[in-house]
Coordinates of C-alpha atoms and ligand atoms in Angstrom, one line a residue:
X9 CA 64.7 42.5 6.3
X10 CA 61.0 42.3 5.6
X11 CA 61.3 38.6 5.3
X12 CA 62.9 38.4 8.7
X13 CA 60.3 40.6 10.3
X14 CA 57.6 38.5 8.8
X15 CA 59.1 35.2 10.1
X16 CA 59.4 36.8 13.5
X17 CA 55.7 37.9 13.6
X18 CA 54.7 34.5 12.4
X19 CA 56.6 32.8 15.3
X20 CA 55.1 35.2 17.9
X21 CA 51.7 34.6 16.5
X22 CA 52.2 30.8 16.6
X23 CA 53.6 31.1 20.1
X24 CA 50.7 33.0 21.4
X25 CA 48.4 30.4 19.9
X26 CA 50.4 27.6 21.5
X27 CA 50.3 29.3 24.9
X28 CA 46.6 29.8 24.6
X29 CA 46.2 26.1 23.7
X30 CA 48.4 25.0 26.5
X31 CA 46.4 27.1 28.9
X32 CA 43.3 25.6 27.6
X33 CA 44.6 22.0 28.1
X34 CA 45.9 22.7 31.5
X35 CA 42.6 24.2 32.5
X36 CA 40.8 21.1 31.2
X37 CA 43.1 18.8 33.1
X38 CA 43.0 20.8 36.3
X39 CA 39.2 21.0 36.3
X40 CA 38.8 17.4 35.6
X41 CA 38.3 15.0 38.5
X42 CA 41.1 12.8 37.3
X43 CA 44.9 12.6 37.6
X44 CA 47.0 12.4 34.4
X45 CA 50.5 11.3 33.6
X46 CA 52.0 12.3 30.2
X47 CA 55.1 10.6 28.9
X48 CA 57.0 11.5 25.8
X49 CA 59.1 8.5 24.6
X50 CA 61.5 10.4 22.3
X51 CA 62.5 13.0 24.9
X52 CA 62.0 10.6 27.9
X53 CA 60.0 13.4 29.6
X54 CA 57.2 12.9 32.2
X55 CA 54.6 15.5 33.2
X56 CA 51.8 14.9 35.9
X57 CA 48.7 16.9 35.4
X58 CA 45.1 17.3 36.8
X59 CA 44.3 16.2 40.4
X60 CA 47.6 14.3 40.8
X61 CA 48.0 15.5 44.5
X62 CA 44.5 14.2 45.4
X63 CA 45.4 10.8 44.3
X64 CA 49.0 10.2 45.2
X65 CA 51.4 11.5 47.9
X66 CA 54.4 11.5 45.6
X67 CA 55.3 13.2 42.3
X68 CA 56.7 11.6 39.3
X69 CA 59.3 13.6 37.5
X70 CA 61.2 11.0 35.4
X71 CA 60.2 7.8 33.7
X72 CA 62.1 5.6 36.1
X73 CA 59.7 6.9 38.9
X74 CA 56.7 5.5 37.1
X75 CA 56.9 2.1 38.9
X76 CA 56.3 4.1 42.1
X77 CA 52.6 3.8 41.2
X78 CA 52.8 0.1 42.0
X79 CA 53.4 0.8 45.6
X80 CA 50.1 2.8 45.8
X81 CA 48.0 -0.2 45.1
X82 CA 47.1 -3.4 47.0
X83 CA 49.6 -6.2 46.4
X84 CA 47.4 -8.4 44.2
X85 CA 46.8 -5.4 41.8
X86 CA 50.6 -4.6 41.3
X87 CA 51.2 -7.0 38.3
X88 CA 48.0 -6.2 36.5
X89 CA 48.8 -2.5 36.9
X90 CA 52.4 -3.0 35.5
X91 CA 50.8 -4.6 32.4
X92 CA 48.7 -1.6 31.9
X93 CA 51.3 1.2 32.6
X94 CA 53.7 -0.5 30.2
X95 CA 51.2 -1.6 27.6
X96 CA 53.6 -0.6 24.8
X97 CA 55.6 -3.7 25.8
X98 CA 52.7 -5.7 24.5
X99 CA 52.2 -3.3 21.6
X100 CA 48.7 -2.3 22.8
X101 CA 47.2 1.1 22.1
X102 CA 45.0 1.2 25.1
X103 CA 44.5 -0.7 28.3
X104 CA 42.9 -0.3 31.7
X105 CA 42.7 -1.9 35.1
X106 CA 40.6 -1.3 38.3
X107 CA 42.8 -1.4 41.5
X108 CA 42.1 -1.3 45.2
X109 CA 44.4 1.2 46.7
X110 CA 46.6 0.6 49.7
X111 CA 44.1 2.3 52.2
X112 CA 41.9 -0.7 51.2
X113 CA 38.9 1.7 50.8
X114 CA 39.3 3.6 47.5
X115 CA 39.3 2.1 44.2
X116 CA 41.0 3.6 41.2
X117 CA 40.7 2.8 37.5
X118 CA 44.1 3.3 35.6
X119 CA 43.6 3.8 31.8
X120 CA 46.5 4.2 29.4
X121 CA 46.5 5.5 25.8
X122 CA 49.6 5.0 23.7
X123 CA 50.2 6.8 20.4
X124 CA 52.4 5.1 17.8
X125 CA 54.2 6.7 14.7
X126 CA 54.1 5.5 11.1
X127 CA 56.9 3.1 12.0
X128 CA 54.9 1.7 14.9
X129 CA 57.3 3.2 17.5
X130 CA 55.5 4.6 20.6
X131 CA 55.5 8.3 20.7
X132 CA 53.2 9.6 23.5
X133 CA 51.7 7.8 26.5
X134 CA 48.9 9.2 28.7
X135 CA 47.8 7.5 31.9
X136 CA 44.6 8.6 33.4
X137 CA 43.8 7.7 37.1
X138 CA 40.0 7.9 38.0
X139 CA 38.5 7.4 41.3
X140 CA 35.8 4.8 41.0
X141 CA 35.1 4.1 44.7
X142 CA 31.6 5.3 44.7
X143 CA 30.7 3.5 41.5
X144 CA 32.3 0.3 43.0
X145 CA 30.3 0.4 46.2
X146 CA 27.1 1.1 44.4
X147 CA 27.9 -1.9 42.2
X148 CA 28.6 -3.9 45.3
X149 CA 25.4 -2.8 46.8
X150 CA 23.6 -3.8 43.7
X151 CA 25.4 -7.2 43.7
X152 CA 24.3 -7.6 47.3
X153 CA 20.8 -6.7 46.6
X154 CA 20.7 -9.2 43.7
X155 CA 22.1 -12.1 45.7
X156 CA 21.3 -11.5 49.4
X157 CA 18.3 -10.7 51.5
X158 CA 18.5 -7.4 53.4
X159 CA 17.0 -8.5 56.7
X160 CA 18.9 -11.7 57.3
X161 CA 22.0 -11.5 55.1
X162 CA 21.1 -14.9 53.7
X163 CA 20.8 -15.8 50.1
X164 CA 17.7 -14.4 48.5
X165 CA 15.2 -16.7 46.7
X166 CA 16.5 -16.0 43.1
X167 CA 20.1 -16.6 43.9
X168 CA 19.3 -19.6 46.0
X169 CA 17.4 -21.1 43.1
X170 CA 20.5 -20.6 40.9
X171 CA 22.8 -22.2 43.4
X172 CA 20.4 -25.0 44.0
X173 CA 20.2 -25.7 40.3
X174 CA 24.0 -25.8 40.3
X175 CA 23.9 -28.4 43.2
X176 CA 21.5 -30.6 41.2
X177 CA 23.6 -30.4 38.0
X178 CA 26.6 -31.6 40.2
X179 CA 24.4 -34.2 41.9
X180 CA 23.3 -35.6 38.4
X181 CA 26.9 -36.2 37.6
X182 CA 27.9 -37.8 40.9
X183 CA 24.6 -39.6 41.4
X184 CA 24.1 -37.9 44.8
X185 CA 21.0 -36.8 46.8
X186 CA 20.2 -33.1 47.4
X187 CA 17.6 -32.3 50.2
X188 CA 15.5 -29.2 50.2
X189 CA 14.1 -28.2 53.6
X190 CA 11.5 -25.5 53.8
X191 CA 11.2 -23.9 57.3
X192 CA 8.3 -21.7 58.4
X193 CA 7.8 -20.1 61.7
X194 CA 4.4 -21.2 63.2
X195 CA 1.9 -18.5 63.8
X196 CA 4.2 -15.7 62.6
X197 CA 1.3 -13.5 61.7
X198 CA 0.1 -13.6 65.3
X199 CA 3.6 -12.9 66.6
X200 CA 3.9 -10.0 64.1
X201 CA 0.5 -8.6 65.0
X202 CA 1.3 -8.9 68.7
X203 CA 4.8 -7.5 68.8
X204 CA 4.8 -5.3 65.8
X205 CA 6.5 -5.7 62.5
X206 CA 9.9 -4.2 63.4
X207 CA 10.3 -6.7 66.3
X208 CA 9.0 -9.4 64.0
X209 CA 11.8 -8.6 61.6
X210 CA 14.2 -8.9 64.5
X211 CA 12.9 -12.4 65.1
X212 CA 13.3 -13.2 61.5
X213 CA 16.8 -11.9 61.5
X214 CA 17.8 -13.7 64.7
X215 CA 16.5 -17.0 63.5
X216 CA 18.0 -16.4 60.1
X217 CA 21.4 -15.8 61.7
X218 CA 21.0 -19.1 63.7
X219 CA 20.3 -20.9 60.4
X220 CA 23.3 -19.3 58.6
X221 CA 25.6 -21.2 60.9
X222 CA 24.7 -24.3 58.9
X223 CA 26.0 -22.7 55.7
X224 CA 28.9 -24.5 54.1
X225 CA 30.2 -25.6 50.8
X226 CA 27.4 -28.3 50.7
X227 CA 24.6 -26.4 52.6
X228 CA 22.9 -23.3 51.3
X229 CA 20.5 -21.3 53.4
X230 CA 18.1 -18.7 52.0
X231 CA 15.4 -16.4 53.3
X232 CA 12.5 -16.9 50.9
X233 CA 10.2 -14.2 52.2
X234 CA 8.5 -13.1 55.5
X235 CA 9.1 -16.0 57.9
X236 CA 10.0 -18.7 55.4
X237 CA 13.5 -20.1 55.0
X238 CA 14.8 -22.7 52.6
X239 CA 17.9 -25.0 53.0
X240 CA 19.5 -27.1 50.3
X241 CA 21.9 -29.8 51.3
X242 CA 24.2 -31.5 48.9
X243 CA 24.7 -35.2 49.9
X244 CA 22.9 -35.0 53.3
X245 CA 24.9 -37.3 55.6
X246 CA 26.3 -37.2 59.0
X247 CA 26.3 -33.7 60.6
X248 CA 24.5 -32.3 57.6
X249 CA 21.8 -35.0 57.5
X250 CA 18.2 -33.6 57.5
X251 CA 17.6 -35.4 60.9
X252 CA 20.6 -33.8 62.5
X253 CA 19.7 -30.3 61.3
X254 CA 16.1 -30.9 62.4
X255 CA 17.3 -31.9 65.9
X256 CA 19.5 -28.8 66.1
X257 CA 16.7 -26.5 65.0
X258 CA 14.3 -28.1 67.5
X259 CA 17.0 -27.6 70.3
X260 CA 17.4 -24.0 69.3
X261 CA 13.7 -23.0 69.3
X262 CA 13.2 -24.6 72.7
X263 CA 15.2 -21.6 74.0
X264 CA 13.3 -18.3 73.7
X265 CA 14.7 -15.5 71.5
X266 CA 15.7 -12.4 73.3
X267 CA 14.7 -9.3 71.3
X268 CA 15.9 -5.8 71.8
X269 CA 12.4 -4.6 72.7
X270 CA 12.7 -6.8 75.8
X271 CA 10.4 -9.5 74.5
X272 CA 11.3 -13.1 75.2
X273 CA 9.8 -15.1 72.4
X274 CA 9.4 -18.8 72.1
X275 CA 8.6 -20.2 68.7
X276 CA 7.9 -23.4 67.0
X277 CA 8.6 -24.2 63.3
X278 CA 7.0 -26.4 60.7
X279 CA 9.3 -27.9 58.1
X280 CA 8.8 -29.7 54.7
X281 CA 11.5 -31.9 53.1
X282 CA 11.8 -32.9 49.5
X283 CA 14.6 -34.7 47.9
X284 CA 16.3 -34.8 44.6
X285 CA 15.9 -37.0 42.5
X286 CA 12.9 -38.6 44.3
X287 CA 10.5 -35.7 44.4
X288 CA 11.8 -33.8 41.3
X289 CA 14.8 -33.0 39.3
X290 CA 14.1 -29.2 38.9
X291 CA 15.1 -26.7 41.5
X292 CA 11.8 -24.8 41.5
X293 CA 9.7 -27.9 41.7
X294 CA 11.8 -29.2 44.6
X295 CA 11.1 -26.1 46.5
X296 CA 7.4 -26.4 45.6
X297 CA 7.3 -30.0 46.8
X298 CA 9.0 -29.0 50.1
X299 CA 6.4 -26.2 50.4
X300 CA 3.5 -28.6 49.9
X301 CA 4.7 -30.9 52.6
X302 CA 5.5 -28.0 54.9
X303 CA 1.8 -26.9 54.6
X304 CA 0.9 -30.5 55.3
X305 CA 3.0 -30.4 58.5
X306 CA 1.1 -27.2 59.5
X307 CA -2.2 -29.0 59.1
X308 CA -0.8 -31.9 61.2
X309 CA -0.6 -29.6 64.2
X310 CA 2.6 -27.5 63.4
X311 CA 5.9 -27.9 65.1
X312 CA 6.6 -30.9 63.0
X313 CA 8.6 -32.1 60.1
X314 CA 7.0 -33.7 57.1
X315 CA 8.8 -35.7 54.3
X316 CA 7.6 -35.6 50.8
X317 CA 5.7 -38.5 49.3
X318 CA 3.4 -39.2 46.4
X319 CA 0.2 -39.4 48.3
X320 CA 0.8 -35.9 49.7
X321 CA 1.3 -34.5 46.3
X322 CA -1.8 -36.3 45.0
X323 CA -3.8 -34.8 47.8
X324 CA -2.4 -31.4 47.1
X325 CA -3.3 -31.7 43.4
X326 CA -6.7 -32.9 44.3
X327 CA -7.3 -30.0 46.7
X328 CA -6.2 -27.5 43.9
X329 CA -8.6 -29.1 41.5
X330 CA -11.4 -28.8 44.1
X331 CA -10.5 -25.3 44.8
X332 CA -10.9 -24.5 41.1
X333 CA -14.2 -26.4 40.9
X334 CA -15.5 -24.7 44.0
X335 CA -15.5 -21.3 42.5
X336 CA -17.6 -22.7 39.6
X337 CA -19.9 -24.5 42.1
X338 CA -20.5 -21.3 44.1
X339 CA -21.5 -19.5 40.8
X340 CA -23.8 -22.2 39.7
X341 CA -25.1 -23.1 43.1
X342 CA -24.4 -26.8 42.9
X343 CA -25.1 -27.4 46.5
X344 CA -28.0 -29.0 48.3
X345 CA -28.8 -29.5 52.0
X346 CA -29.2 -32.8 53.7
X347 CA -30.5 -33.0 57.2
X348 CA -29.6 -35.6 59.9
X349 CA -32.1 -36.2 62.8
X350 CA -31.1 -36.1 66.4
X351 CA -33.1 -38.0 69.1
X352 CA -33.4 -37.7 72.9
X353 CA -32.1 -40.8 74.6
X354 CA -35.1 -40.6 76.7
X355 CA -37.9 -42.0 74.7
X356 CA -36.1 -41.6 71.4
X357 CA -38.2 -38.5 70.7
X358 CA -37.1 -36.2 67.8
X359 CA -35.0 -33.3 69.2
X360 CA -33.8 -31.6 66.0
X361 CA -31.9 -31.9 62.7
X362 CA -28.5 -31.0 61.7
X363 CA -28.3 -29.2 58.4
X364 CA -25.3 -30.6 56.5
X365 CA -24.3 -29.3 53.0
X366 CA -23.7 -31.6 50.1
X367 CA -21.9 -30.7 46.9
X368 CA -22.8 -32.6 43.7
X369 CA -20.1 -32.1 41.2
X370 CA -21.8 -31.9 37.8
X371 CA -18.7 -32.9 36.0
X372 CA -18.4 -36.5 37.3
X373 CA -21.7 -36.8 39.2
X374 CA -19.9 -37.5 42.4
X375 CA -20.7 -36.0 45.8
X376 CA -17.7 -34.1 47.4
X377 CA -17.6 -34.5 51.1
X378 CA -17.9 -31.2 53.1
X379 CA -15.0 -32.5 55.3
X380 CA -13.0 -32.0 52.1
X381 CA -14.2 -28.8 50.6
X382 CA -15.3 -26.8 53.7
X383 CA -11.6 -26.4 54.8
X384 CA -10.7 -25.3 51.2
X385 CA -13.6 -22.9 51.2
X386 CA -12.4 -21.5 54.5
X387 CA -9.0 -20.8 53.1
X388 CA -10.1 -19.1 50.0
X389 CA -13.0 -17.2 51.4
X390 CA -15.8 -19.0 49.4
X391 CA -17.2 -20.1 52.8
X392 CA -18.8 -16.7 53.1
X393 CA -21.2 -17.1 50.1
X394 CA -21.6 -20.8 50.8
X395 CA -22.1 -20.4 54.5
X396 CA -24.7 -17.5 54.0
X397 CA -26.5 -19.8 51.5
X398 CA -26.6 -22.7 54.1
X399 CA -28.1 -20.4 56.8
X400 CA -30.8 -19.0 54.5
X401 CA -31.6 -22.4 53.0
X402 CA -31.8 -24.1 56.5
X403 CA -34.0 -21.3 57.9
X404 CA -36.3 -21.3 54.9
X405 CA -36.6 -25.1 54.9
X406 CA -37.4 -25.0 58.6
X407 CA -40.2 -22.4 58.2
X408 CA -41.6 -24.5 55.3
X409 CA -41.7 -27.8 57.4
X410 CA -43.2 -26.1 60.5
X411 CA -45.9 -24.6 58.3
X412 CA -46.5 -28.0 56.5
X413 CA -46.2 -30.4 59.4
X414 CA -46.6 -28.3 62.5
X415 CA -43.8 -30.1 64.2
X416 CA -41.5 -28.4 66.7
X417 CA -37.8 -29.2 66.6
X418 CA -34.5 -27.5 66.5
X419 CA -32.5 -26.7 63.3
X420 CA -28.9 -26.9 63.9
X421 CA -26.7 -25.0 61.4
X422 CA -22.8 -25.3 61.1
X423 CA -21.1 -22.0 61.2
X424 CA -17.5 -21.6 60.2
X425 CA -15.1 -19.2 62.1
X426 CA -14.7 -16.9 59.3
X427 CA -18.5 -16.5 58.8
X428 CA -19.0 -15.9 62.5
X429 CA -16.2 -13.3 62.6
X430 CA -18.0 -11.1 60.0
X431 CA -19.3 -7.9 61.5
X432 CA -22.8 -8.1 60.0
X433 CA -23.2 -11.8 61.0
X434 CA -25.8 -11.1 63.7
X435 CA -27.9 -8.7 61.8
X436 CA -27.8 -11.0 58.8
X437 CA -29.2 -13.9 60.8
X438 CA -31.8 -11.6 62.6
X439 CA -32.9 -10.5 59.1
X440 CA -33.5 -14.1 58.0
X441 CA -35.5 -14.9 61.1
X442 CA -37.6 -11.9 60.4
X443 CA -38.0 -12.8 56.7
X444 CA -39.1 -16.4 57.4
X445 CA -40.9 -15.7 60.6
X446 CA -38.9 -18.2 62.5
X447 CA -38.6 -18.2 66.3
X448 CA -34.9 -17.7 67.5
X449 CA -35.2 -20.5 69.9
X450 CA -35.7 -23.0 67.0
X451 CA -32.3 -22.2 65.6
X452 CA -29.0 -23.5 66.9
X453 CA -25.6 -22.5 65.6
X454 CA -22.9 -25.1 65.8
X455 CA -19.5 -23.6 66.3
X456 CA -16.1 -25.2 66.9
X457 CA -13.5 -24.3 69.3
X458 CA -11.3 -22.9 66.5
X459 CA -13.7 -19.8 66.6
X460 CA -12.4 -19.2 70.2
X461 CA -8.7 -19.3 69.6
X462 CA -8.2 -15.8 68.0
X463 CA -10.3 -13.6 70.3
X464 CA -12.0 -15.3 73.3
X465 CA -13.5 -12.1 74.7
X466 CA -14.9 -10.7 71.4
X467 CA -16.3 -14.1 70.5
X468 CA -17.9 -14.6 73.9
X469 CA -19.6 -11.2 73.6
X470 CA -21.1 -12.0 70.3
X471 CA -22.3 -15.3 71.7
X472 CA -24.0 -13.5 74.5
X473 CA -25.6 -11.2 72.0
X474 CA -26.9 -14.1 70.0
X475 CA -28.1 -16.0 73.1
X476 CA -29.8 -12.8 74.3
X477 CA -31.9 -12.9 71.2
X478 CA -32.9 -16.5 72.0
X479 CA -30.6 -18.4 69.5
X480 CA -29.1 -21.6 70.8
X481 CA -25.3 -22.2 70.7
X482 CA -23.8 -25.6 70.4
X483 CA -20.1 -26.5 70.6
X484 CA -19.3 -29.0 67.9
X485 CA -16.6 -31.7 67.8
X486 CA -15.8 -31.4 71.5
X487 CA -12.6 -33.3 72.3
X488 CA -10.8 -32.6 69.1
X489 CA -9.4 -29.1 69.8
X490 CA -7.9 -27.8 72.9
X491 CA -10.9 -28.9 74.8
X492 CA -10.2 -27.6 78.2
X493 CA -13.1 -28.3 80.4
X494 CA -12.2 -25.3 82.6
X495 CA -13.0 -22.7 79.8
X496 CA -16.4 -24.4 79.2
X497 CA -17.6 -22.6 82.5
X498 CA -16.9 -19.2 80.8
X499 CA -18.7 -20.0 77.6
X500 CA -22.3 -18.9 77.0
X501 CA -23.4 -22.2 75.3
X502 CA -26.4 -24.5 75.5
X503 CA -25.2 -27.6 74.0
X504 CA -22.0 -29.6 73.7
X505 CA -21.4 -32.2 71.0
X506 CA -19.1 -35.1 71.9
X507 CA -17.0 -35.9 68.9
X508 CA -17.5 -39.1 67.0
X509 CA -13.9 -40.2 67.7
X510 CA -14.9 -40.8 71.4
X511 CA -18.0 -42.7 70.6
X512 CA -16.1 -45.0 68.2
X513 CA -14.0 -46.4 71.0
X514 CA -16.1 -45.8 74.1
X515 CA -17.2 -49.4 74.4
X516 CA -13.7 -50.8 73.9
X517 CA -11.2 -48.4 75.5
X518 CA -11.3 -47.7 79.3
X519 CA -9.6 -44.2 79.0
X520 CA -12.1 -43.0 76.4
X521 CA -15.0 -44.3 78.6
X522 CA -13.7 -42.5 81.6
X523 CA -13.2 -39.2 79.7
X524 CA -16.6 -39.5 78.0
X525 CA -18.4 -40.0 81.3
X526 CA -16.6 -37.1 82.9
X527 CA -17.6 -34.9 80.0
X528 CA -21.2 -35.9 80.3
X529 CA -21.1 -35.2 84.1
X530 CA -19.4 -31.9 83.6
X531 CA -22.0 -30.9 81.0
X532 CA -24.8 -31.8 83.4
X533 CA -23.3 -29.8 86.2
X534 CA -23.0 -26.8 84.1
X535 CA -26.5 -27.2 83.0
X536 CA -25.8 -27.8 79.3
X537 CA -27.2 -30.5 77.0
X538 CA -25.0 -33.3 75.7
X539 CA -25.2 -34.7 72.2
X540 CA -23.2 -37.8 71.1
X541 CA -22.2 -37.7 67.5
X542 CA -21.6 -40.6 65.1
X543 CA -23.6 -43.3 67.1
X544 CA -23.7 -46.3 64.8
X545 CA -24.5 -49.2 67.2
X546 CA -27.3 -50.1 69.5
X547 CA -24.9 -50.9 72.3
X548 CA -23.4 -47.4 72.0
X549 CA -26.8 -45.9 72.3
X550 CA -27.7 -48.0 75.4
X551 CA -24.4 -47.2 77.0
X552 CA -24.7 -43.5 76.4
X553 CA -28.3 -43.5 77.6
X554 CA -27.3 -45.2 80.9
X555 CA -24.5 -42.7 81.6
X556 CA -26.7 -39.7 81.1
X557 CA -26.1 -38.4 77.6
X558 CA -29.1 -36.4 76.6
X559 CA -29.2 -36.6 72.8
X560 CA -28.0 -39.2 70.1
X561 CA -27.1 -38.4 66.5
X562 CA -25.8 -41.0 64.2
X563 CA -26.3 -43.4 61.4
X564 CA -28.0 -45.9 63.9
X565 CA -31.0 -43.6 64.1
X566 CA -30.8 -41.8 60.9
X567 CA -28.3 -40.7 58.2
X568 CA -28.1 -37.3 56.8
X569 CA -31.0 -37.3 54.2
X570 CA -32.3 -35.2 51.4
X571 CA -35.4 -33.1 52.2
X572 CA -37.9 -35.5 50.5
X573 CA -36.8 -38.3 52.9
X574 CA -37.0 -36.0 56.0
X575 CA -40.6 -35.1 54.8
X576 CA -41.5 -38.7 55.1
X577 CA -40.3 -38.8 58.5
X578 CA -42.1 -35.6 59.5
X579 CA -45.3 -37.0 57.9
X580 CA -45.1 -39.9 60.3
X581 CA -44.6 -37.7 63.3
X582 CA -47.5 -35.6 62.3
X583 CA -49.8 -38.6 62.6
Ligands
C2E630 P1 -19.9 -32.1 61.8 O1 -20.6 -30.7 61.9 O2 -19.3 -32.7 63.0 O3 -21.0 -33.1 61.2 C1 -21.2 -34.4 61.6 C2 -20.5 -35.2 60.5 O4 -20.6 -36.6 60.9 C3 -21.4 -35.2 59.2 O5 -20.4 -35.4 58.2 C4 -22.2 -36.4 59.4 O6 -22.7 -37.0 58.1 C5 -21.3 -37.4 60.1 N1 -22.0 -38.5 60.8 C6 -23.1 -38.3 61.6 N2 -23.4 -39.6 62.1 C7 -22.4 -40.5 61.7 C8 -22.2 -41.8 61.9 O7 -23.0 -42.5 62.7 N3 -21.1 -42.4 61.4 C9 -20.3 -41.7 60.6 N4 -19.3 -42.2 60.0 N5 -20.5 -40.4 60.3 C10 -21.5 -39.7 60.9 P2 -20.4 -34.5 56.9 O8 -21.8 -34.2 56.5 O9 -19.6 -35.2 56.0 O10 -19.8 -33.2 57.4 C11 -18.5 -33.1 57.8 C12 -18.2 -31.8 58.4 O11 -18.3 -30.8 57.4 C13 -19.1 -31.4 59.5 O12 -18.9 -32.1 60.7 C14 -19.0 -30.0 59.5 O13 -17.8 -29.7 60.3 C15 -18.7 -29.6 58.0 N6 -19.9 -29.1 57.4 C16 -20.9 -29.9 56.9 N7 -21.9 -29.0 56.5 C17 -21.5 -27.7 56.7 C18 -22.0 -26.4 56.4 O14 -23.1 -26.4 56.0 N8 -21.3 -25.4 56.9 C19 -20.2 -25.5 57.6 N9 -19.4 -24.4 57.9 N10 -19.6 -26.7 57.8 C20 -20.2 -27.8 57.4
MG631 MG1 -21.9 -30.1 63.1
MG632 MG1 -19.2 -32.7 64.8

């Protein structure tokens, strides 16, 4: 009897324990985010647990209902899901699959675990369904960010380079050409400054979506950064030839872009083209080469296309070398000033001297022309210390010569736009005149039209200020820029220098002669002084004198010379 009682108590206790355990497991299942299905092979029993109802709108009560799950997923995922749900058929212990559901929005990961007995017969099976939609979209977003550019939806630089490398690999096998085109919107910074960055982005996006239409199996389009795009064309023939694409882009940019701000924007683009295998066999180098020639097309006046060739690359490498050396030269002050005399046509009397910088490169003892290094110095900012040195050196030299020879003439100093734009430029100049006790009217600043492009009003005001203090202003290289005679009227200048390119052909080309004479007449009417630059022949001098040009500068009457040679000349004048 006692024995019976003992057995009964034991069973009760075990039962209580089991109930407690079951409650615990149910609680765990119910509070989990997932849905579960349990299947007991020996009893052929099925239970669904957890958040089943959140996942599925049907219940599963018997094992033959399990295939109903296939209907819940998109068709392409049915077979893979079947392999997972019945993994015991392949004698697997666990398996999982990610399925897109019928609603085409949510993603569910099905995971199965199967327990086998000692004889390798399946005993229990648990299927867990987990909602992974959020993770999936985050992953998609990350994938998107890794491959595409957020503004335009085009490939980003990194992914483009990878795909281009793949093009090149294919091209190597099939001996095909691959063209890379770099496309840059001209004056984008000005556009951005003018209309604001957000509207600027819209332009980038609109132009990008136009370029996207070129995309195909053989054409990749990428947004590199800011206003720069790149295309790669596998086997560029027919409708995907560079010429054809160039024409279509030209046609598109002739039409203005309509922006949501109401702006109608007309743009031009500069393009650089480099070809595999001619320019390079590496993806990154090809892009670099296309970029180098794109910059070249910018310097050729923008709105053009430029094809890669070896001389352009050499010029680029040379410029990079100069840029590196230039930093050193500024530091070591490897510059000297030469001076070129200017004479009145009337009586050939000395009118003044133009101060021209010379750079003697200590490495190979060559002289590097300012026409080469000044533009580089303007780009990298070295023009500021160089230009300041030129101004001081020229004024100091003038003071010394006036003291020594007592000769009156004008010292002309070339001023770069960047230097002129500095806030303290006027006070810097005034400080030097004070320091060397030089009269402002003996100093002339040579500026070019490029100064005027950015801010005509601001520049004119500064010119007024300088002229107010007595300094002379001369407009250099007239005829090479936008040279509109009409804006001359508005400019407070004293002298206009007719560019050498006119003088070169003035005796041989009728059109040039007509323009030159009309410039000289206009200058006279406005009350300015005219200087002809680059006069090399006596006939040119005679002609210019007869048509009324005031001053001549050129090799005919004197080359740019070092100070010692100029001193000899001043010595003669003194006598
Ligand atoms: P630029 O101001 O127009 O100077 C005139 C250039 O023409 C000088 O070249 C001069 O040597 C050259 N030239 C004068 N007469 C003749 C001639 O009869 N025949 C030929 N073939 N050439 C002649 P350079 O000295 O090589 O200077 C080139 C340019 O570099 C200058 O053109 C100027 O824009 C710039 N530059 C020179 N020195 C300075 C400087 O100190 N500061 C700045 N910012 N620019 C400078
Ligand atoms: Mg000059
Ligand atoms: Mg000039």
